[in-house]
Amino acid sequence: MGKNFFGRLVRMAVGWFYLSFYALSLLGLMCIILTVYWMQLWHGGFAWDGTSLMFNYHPVFMVAGSVVVYSAASLVYRLPQSWAGPKLPWKIGHAVLHLLAFILTVLGLVVVFQFHNHENTVSLYSLHSWLGIVTVFLFACQWFLGFVVFLLPWVSVWLRSLLKPIHVFFGAIILFLSIASVISGINEKLFFSLNNNTQPYSSLPSEAVFANSTGMLVVVFGVLVLYILLVSSWKRPEPGILSEGQPLLCDGE
């Protein structure tokens, strides 16, 4: 009877992990879809022509790249399948997903600068733009140093052990800054697009309600990602070390 009870606990622990993971995946997909819908319904869709239709790619690329795909890359080592066997394939997956997130983020910057050049608009003057540039710069440094230190074979183990907590810390900081950039960007976009007497932002027209709700969904997504990253029982165990909840997940595989 005790063994059956323990088995149920194992299945429950594994079930809670995957429930959280799949719910988070659905939430991230919803963030992207709602951002696309916002740009399509209220701002005319997309075109790669330097006009405002090109700018509409910016929020989509930023939500998809700097938040959703970035979070997916950060959660690679939380999958129980990554805890056993060689670590190198998971390192490569981690690096490739982060690279994809970085490419999408850079594309998000490209469309903004091309739109501003087309419209002869000044760039990098708002708090949102400063925050975004700092985030992308830190992201680039994080990926490059992560690639050199943790993926290339000639770096010593002691150096990796020394830099790992810093790498993890800045990974969480970049996610936090990315979410802050997205939220400030949504707010800035609404201030520009609803700056009129017929539907001012303060009257909360349908676009404002929709975009604000999308922003709140991004915040909820980020909080859940940070929660999963911080739960010790869902972290990849160090060799020979398991936290209290990790044997349950390992035995459940």
mmCIF file of C-alpha atoms in Angstrom:
data_model
loop_
_atom_site.group_PDB
_atom_site.id
_atom_site.type_symbol
_atom_site.label_atom_id
_atom_site.label_comp_id
_atom_site.label_asym_id
_atom_site.label_seq_id
_atom_site.Cartn_x
_atom_site.Cartn_y
_atom_site.Cartn_z
ATOM 1 C CA MET A 1 0.000 0.000 0.000
ATOM 2 C CA GLY A 2 2.866 2.365 0.852
ATOM 3 C CA LYS A 3 4.467 1.632 -2.500
ATOM 4 C CA ASN A 4 1.235 2.404 -4.345
ATOM 5 C CA PHE A 5 0.906 5.664 -2.417
ATOM 6 C CA PHE A 6 4.473 6.617 -3.319
ATOM 7 C CA GLY A 7 3.758 5.760 -6.939
ATOM 8 C CA ARG A 8 0.761 8.089 -6.921
ATOM 9 C CA LEU A 9 2.945 10.867 -5.504
ATOM 10 C CA VAL A 10 5.455 10.302 -8.302
ATOM 11 C CA ARG A 11 2.770 10.492 -10.978
ATOM 12 C CA MET A 12 1.259 13.561 -9.316
ATOM 13 C CA ALA A 13 4.629 15.368 -9.223
ATOM 14 C CA VAL A 14 5.340 14.579 -12.867
ATOM 15 C CA GLY A 15 1.786 15.494 -13.805
ATOM 16 C CA TRP A 16 2.009 18.896 -12.085
ATOM 17 C CA PHE A 17 5.242 19.675 -13.894
ATOM 18 C CA TYR A 18 3.890 18.868 -17.338
ATOM 19 C CA LEU A 19 0.578 20.570 -16.593
ATOM 20 C CA SER A 20 2.493 23.749 -15.752
ATOM 21 C CA PHE A 21 4.727 23.364 -18.796
ATOM 22 C CA TYR A 22 1.903 22.803 -21.299
ATOM 23 C CA ALA A 23 -0.212 25.574 -19.762
ATOM 24 C CA LEU A 24 2.755 27.901 -20.116
ATOM 25 C CA SER A 25 3.244 26.843 -23.748
ATOM 26 C CA LEU A 26 -0.404 27.595 -24.493
ATOM 27 C CA LEU A 27 -0.145 30.942 -22.735
ATOM 28 C CA GLY A 28 2.938 31.902 -24.743
ATOM 29 C CA LEU A 29 1.227 30.962 -27.999
ATOM 30 C CA MET A 30 -1.774 33.067 -26.991
ATOM 31 C CA CYS A 31 0.494 36.079 -26.360
ATOM 32 C CA ILE A 32 1.845 35.843 -29.912
ATOM 33 C CA ILE A 33 -1.555 35.249 -31.528
ATOM 34 C CA LEU A 34 -3.186 38.138 -29.663
ATOM 35 C CA THR A 35 -0.350 40.481 -30.659
ATOM 36 C CA VAL A 36 -0.744 39.477 -34.319
ATOM 37 C CA TYR A 37 -4.519 39.954 -34.040
ATOM 38 C CA TRP A 38 -4.039 43.417 -32.501
ATOM 39 C CA MET A 39 -1.820 44.559 -35.361
ATOM 40 C CA GLN A 40 -4.055 42.944 -37.999
ATOM 41 C CA LEU A 41 -7.417 44.210 -36.741
ATOM 42 C CA TRP A 42 -6.586 47.740 -35.564
ATOM 43 C CA HIS A 43 -3.496 48.643 -37.617
ATOM 44 C CA GLY A 44 -4.054 47.163 -41.055
ATOM 45 C CA GLY A 45 -1.851 44.094 -41.045
ATOM 46 C CA PHE A 46 1.727 43.652 -42.232
ATOM 47 C CA ALA A 47 3.984 44.599 -45.140
ATOM 48 C CA TRP A 48 7.757 44.828 -45.571
ATOM 49 C CA ASP A 49 7.713 48.278 -47.179
ATOM 50 C CA GLY A 50 9.016 50.773 -44.614
ATOM 51 C CA THR A 51 5.538 52.069 -43.753
ATOM 52 C CA SER A 52 3.533 51.693 -40.577
ATOM 53 C CA LEU A 53 2.543 48.231 -41.844
ATOM 54 C CA MET A 54 6.182 47.243 -41.506
ATOM 55 C CA PHE A 55 6.298 48.672 -37.997
ATOM 56 C CA ASN A 56 3.465 46.271 -37.091
ATOM 57 C CA TYR A 57 5.994 43.432 -37.180
ATOM 58 C CA HIS A 58 7.847 45.043 -34.260
ATOM 59 C CA PRO A 59 5.550 44.041 -31.366
ATOM 60 C CA VAL A 60 5.061 40.573 -32.863
ATOM 61 C CA PHE A 61 8.805 39.913 -33.195
ATOM 62 C CA MET A 62 9.484 41.266 -29.715
ATOM 63 C CA VAL A 63 6.792 39.241 -27.976
ATOM 64 C CA ALA A 64 7.685 36.102 -29.927
ATOM 65 C CA GLY A 65 11.468 36.482 -29.698
ATOM 66 C CA SER A 66 12.457 38.281 -26.534
ATOM 67 C CA VAL A 67 9.692 36.809 -24.361
ATOM 68 C CA VAL A 68 8.198 33.531 -25.625
ATOM 69 C CA VAL A 69 11.086 31.824 -27.468
ATOM 70 C CA TYR A 70 13.573 33.246 -24.956
ATOM 71 C CA SER A 71 11.539 31.669 -22.155
ATOM 72 C CA ALA A 72 11.377 28.347 -23.999
ATOM 73 C CA ALA A 73 15.165 28.355 -24.268
ATOM 74 C CA SER A 74 15.490 29.144 -20.567
ATOM 75 C CA LEU A 75 13.242 26.212 -19.625
ATOM 76 C CA VAL A 76 15.126 23.547 -21.596
ATOM 77 C CA TYR A 77 16.965 22.295 -18.492
ATOM 78 C CA ARG A 78 13.711 22.036 -16.515
ATOM 79 C CA LEU A 79 12.490 19.120 -18.644
ATOM 80 C CA PRO A 80 13.031 15.868 -16.702
ATOM 81 C CA GLN A 81 14.298 14.228 -19.910
ATOM 82 C CA SER A 82 17.304 16.563 -19.778
ATOM 83 C CA TRP A 83 18.442 15.287 -16.380
ATOM 84 C CA ALA A 84 19.860 11.968 -17.558
ATOM 85 C CA GLY A 85 22.432 11.220 -20.211
ATOM 86 C CA PRO A 86 24.757 13.596 -22.048
ATOM 87 C CA LYS A 87 24.212 17.281 -21.395
ATOM 88 C CA LEU A 88 25.653 18.484 -24.726
ATOM 89 C CA PRO A 89 22.469 17.983 -26.837
ATOM 90 C CA TRP A 90 20.496 20.041 -24.327
ATOM 91 C CA LYS A 91 23.190 22.722 -24.322
ATOM 92 C CA ILE A 92 22.937 22.918 -28.104
ATOM 93 C CA GLY A 93 19.139 23.108 -27.941
ATOM 94 C CA HIS A 94 19.405 25.827 -25.291
ATOM 95 C CA ALA A 95 21.834 27.836 -27.442
ATOM 96 C CA VAL A 96 19.877 27.371 -30.690
ATOM 97 C CA LEU A 97 16.585 28.489 -29.142
ATOM 98 C CA HIS A 98 18.279 31.525 -27.636
ATOM 99 C CA LEU A 99 19.829 32.303 -31.020
ATOM 100 C CA LEU A 100 16.390 32.072 -32.643
ATOM 101 C CA ALA A 101 15.013 34.406 -29.970
ATOM 102 C CA PHE A 102 17.868 36.837 -30.615
ATOM 103 C CA ILE A 103 17.308 36.781 -34.387
ATOM 104 C CA LEU A 104 13.601 37.545 -33.944
ATOM 105 C CA THR A 105 14.476 40.342 -31.516
ATOM 106 C CA VAL A 106 16.978 41.876 -33.959
ATOM 107 C CA LEU A 107 14.361 41.698 -36.720
ATOM 108 C CA GLY A 108 12.077 43.599 -34.359
ATOM 109 C CA LEU A 109 14.705 46.351 -34.157
ATOM 110 C CA VAL A 110 15.298 46.338 -37.902
ATOM 111 C CA VAL A 111 11.651 47.062 -38.724
ATOM 112 C CA VAL A 112 11.565 49.955 -36.237
ATOM 113 C CA PHE A 113 14.690 51.638 -37.608
ATOM 114 C CA GLN A 114 13.567 51.153 -41.222
ATOM 115 C CA PHE A 115 10.149 52.614 -40.403
ATOM 116 C CA HIS A 116 11.722 55.596 -38.623
ATOM 117 C CA ASN A 117 14.089 56.191 -41.554
ATOM 118 C CA HIS A 118 11.189 55.995 -44.003
ATOM 119 C CA GLU A 119 9.175 58.502 -41.966
ATOM 120 C CA ASN A 120 12.200 60.674 -41.045
ATOM 121 C CA THR A 121 11.431 60.066 -37.371
ATOM 122 C CA VAL A 122 14.007 60.333 -34.589
ATOM 123 C CA SER A 123 15.008 57.013 -33.028
ATOM 124 C CA LEU A 124 16.032 56.081 -29.496
ATOM 125 C CA TYR A 125 14.495 59.012 -27.648
ATOM 126 C CA SER A 126 11.902 57.297 -25.423
ATOM 127 C CA LEU A 127 12.342 55.315 -22.225
ATOM 128 C CA HIS A 128 10.894 52.291 -24.039
ATOM 129 C CA SER A 129 13.579 52.471 -26.733
ATOM 130 C CA TRP A 130 16.373 52.878 -24.186
ATOM 131 C CA LEU A 131 15.113 49.938 -22.182
ATOM 132 C CA GLY A 132 14.815 47.840 -25.331
ATOM 133 C CA ILE A 133 18.321 48.620 -26.563
ATOM 134 C CA VAL A 134 19.840 47.828 -23.163
ATOM 135 C CA THR A 135 17.925 44.528 -23.125
ATOM 136 C CA VAL A 136 19.129 43.535 -26.604
ATOM 137 C CA PHE A 137 22.711 44.484 -25.739
ATOM 138 C CA LEU A 138 22.642 42.348 -22.582
ATOM 139 C CA PHE A 139 21.005 39.531 -24.562
ATOM 140 C CA ALA A 140 23.829 39.620 -27.141
ATOM 141 C CA CYS A 141 26.509 39.584 -24.431
ATOM 142 C CA GLN A 142 24.729 36.784 -22.582
ATOM 143 C CA TRP A 143 24.474 34.583 -25.668
ATOM 144 C CA PHE A 144 28.065 35.159 -26.779
ATOM 145 C CA LEU A 145 29.565 34.517 -23.342
ATOM 146 C CA GLY A 146 27.277 31.527 -22.827
ATOM 147 C CA PHE A 147 28.414 30.071 -26.147
ATOM 148 C CA VAL A 148 32.103 30.609 -25.394
ATOM 149 C CA VAL A 149 32.066 29.495 -21.762
ATOM 150 C CA PHE A 150 29.466 26.709 -21.648
ATOM 151 C CA LEU A 151 29.369 25.229 -25.146
ATOM 152 C CA LEU A 152 32.965 25.301 -26.370
ATOM 153 C CA PRO A 153 35.012 22.413 -24.901
ATOM 154 C CA TRP A 154 38.229 24.153 -23.879
ATOM 155 C CA VAL A 155 36.853 26.191 -20.961
ATOM 156 C CA SER A 156 37.783 24.732 -17.574
ATOM 157 C CA VAL A 157 35.163 23.283 -15.245
ATOM 158 C CA TRP A 158 36.056 25.660 -12.401
ATOM 159 C CA LEU A 159 35.485 28.694 -14.655
ATOM 160 C CA ARG A 160 32.106 27.336 -15.733
ATOM 161 C CA SER A 161 31.177 26.727 -12.096
ATOM 162 C CA LEU A 162 32.254 30.263 -11.233
ATOM 163 C CA LEU A 163 30.274 31.902 -14.056
ATOM 164 C CA LYS A 164 27.161 29.703 -13.975
ATOM 165 C CA PRO A 165 25.342 31.641 -11.180
ATOM 166 C CA ILE A 166 26.083 34.914 -13.022
ATOM 167 C CA HIS A 167 24.815 33.417 -16.277
ATOM 168 C CA VAL A 168 21.600 32.244 -14.601
ATOM 169 C CA PHE A 169 21.111 35.588 -12.842
ATOM 170 C CA PHE A 170 21.456 37.646 -16.012
ATOM 171 C CA GLY A 171 19.213 35.205 -17.859
ATOM 172 C CA ALA A 172 16.397 36.026 -15.438
ATOM 173 C CA ILE A 173 17.224 39.762 -15.542
ATOM 174 C CA ILE A 174 17.045 39.796 -19.356
ATOM 175 C CA LEU A 175 13.640 38.108 -19.259
ATOM 176 C CA PHE A 176 12.443 40.695 -16.727
ATOM 177 C CA LEU A 177 13.762 43.549 -18.896
ATOM 178 C CA SER A 178 12.201 42.009 -22.002
ATOM 179 C CA ILE A 179 8.788 41.923 -20.352
ATOM 180 C CA ALA A 180 9.253 45.506 -19.129
ATOM 181 C CA SER A 181 10.179 46.556 -22.680
ATOM 182 C CA VAL A 182 7.124 44.837 -24.140
ATOM 183 C CA ILE A 183 4.765 46.381 -21.590
ATOM 184 C CA SER A 184 6.194 49.886 -22.057
ATOM 185 C CA GLY A 185 6.029 49.356 -25.834
ATOM 186 C CA ILE A 186 2.359 48.403 -25.720
ATOM 187 C CA ASN A 187 1.653 51.470 -23.628
ATOM 188 C CA GLU A 188 3.625 53.736 -25.976
ATOM 189 C CA LYS A 189 1.912 52.305 -29.058
ATOM 190 C CA LEU A 190 -1.507 52.978 -27.522
ATOM 191 C CA PHE A 191 -0.565 56.549 -26.615
ATOM 192 C CA PHE A 192 0.458 57.218 -30.231
ATOM 193 C CA SER A 193 -2.436 55.442 -31.942
ATOM 194 C CA LEU A 194 -5.154 56.721 -29.601
ATOM 195 C CA ASN A 195 -3.949 60.316 -29.476
ATOM 196 C CA ASN A 196 -7.154 61.843 -30.833
ATOM 197 C CA ASN A 197 -10.411 63.393 -29.664
ATOM 198 C CA THR A 198 -12.760 60.685 -30.966
ATOM 199 C CA GLN A 199 -11.250 57.728 -29.117
ATOM 200 C CA PRO A 200 -8.688 58.902 -26.557
ATOM 201 C CA TYR A 201 -6.768 56.329 -24.575
ATOM 202 C CA SER A 202 -8.387 57.578 -21.354
ATOM 203 C CA SER A 203 -11.836 56.514 -22.592
ATOM 204 C CA LEU A 204 -10.622 52.885 -22.867
ATOM 205 C CA PRO A 205 -11.787 52.074 -26.394
ATOM 206 C CA SER A 206 -11.822 48.442 -27.510
ATOM 207 C CA GLU A 207 -8.228 48.565 -28.785
ATOM 208 C CA ALA A 208 -6.975 49.822 -25.419
ATOM 209 C CA VAL A 209 -8.831 47.093 -23.543
ATOM 210 C CA PHE A 210 -7.538 44.424 -25.909
ATOM 211 C CA ALA A 211 -3.909 45.627 -25.898
ATOM 212 C CA ASN A 212 -3.861 46.166 -22.123
ATOM 213 C CA SER A 213 -5.236 42.646 -21.649
ATOM 214 C CA THR A 214 -2.558 41.257 -23.963
ATOM 215 C CA GLY A 215 0.073 43.079 -21.911
ATOM 216 C CA MET A 216 -1.293 41.592 -18.698
ATOM 217 C CA LEU A 217 -1.165 38.152 -20.311
ATOM 218 C CA VAL A 218 2.514 38.720 -21.124
ATOM 219 C CA VAL A 219 3.117 39.639 -17.474
ATOM 220 C CA VAL A 220 1.350 36.476 -16.262
ATOM 221 C CA PHE A 221 3.402 34.430 -18.731
ATOM 222 C CA GLY A 222 6.641 35.950 -17.438
ATOM 223 C CA VAL A 223 5.711 35.381 -13.793
ATOM 224 C CA LEU A 224 4.971 31.709 -14.488
ATOM 225 C CA VAL A 225 8.267 31.305 -16.333
ATOM 226 C CA LEU A 226 10.183 32.811 -13.431
ATOM 227 C CA TYR A 227 8.273 30.557 -11.023
ATOM 228 C CA ILE A 228 9.234 27.415 -12.948
ATOM 229 C CA LEU A 229 12.837 28.613 -13.141
ATOM 230 C CA LEU A 230 12.954 29.141 -9.378
ATOM 231 C CA VAL A 231 11.338 25.862 -8.239
ATOM 232 C CA SER A 232 14.324 23.869 -7.002
ATOM 233 C CA SER A 233 12.690 20.468 -7.537
ATOM 234 C CA TRP A 234 12.340 21.206 -11.274
ATOM 235 C CA LYS A 235 15.963 22.194 -11.838
ATOM 236 C CA ARG A 236 18.467 19.931 -13.549
ATOM 237 C CA PRO A 237 20.342 18.296 -10.639
ATOM 238 C CA GLU A 238 24.073 18.706 -10.279
ATOM 239 C CA PRO A 239 26.032 15.426 -10.511
ATOM 240 C CA GLY A 240 25.346 13.414 -7.366
ATOM 241 C CA ILE A 241 22.991 16.043 -5.912
ATOM 242 C CA LEU A 242 19.194 15.942 -5.913
ATOM 243 C CA SER A 243 16.891 18.370 -4.181
ATOM 244 C CA GLU A 244 13.930 17.071 -2.218
ATOM 245 C CA GLY A 245 11.447 16.852 -5.060
ATOM 246 C CA GLN A 246 13.765 15.721 -7.835
ATOM 247 C CA PRO A 247 13.847 11.969 -7.046
ATOM 248 C CA LEU A 248 10.096 11.936 -7.621
ATOM 249 C CA LEU A 249 10.445 13.351 -11.099
ATOM 250 C CA CYS A 250 13.419 11.191 -11.960
ATOM 251 C CA ASP A 251 11.683 8.017 -10.741
ATOM 252 C CA GLY A 252 8.579 8.962 -12.670
ATOM 253 C CA GLU A 253 10.348 8.910 -16.002
#
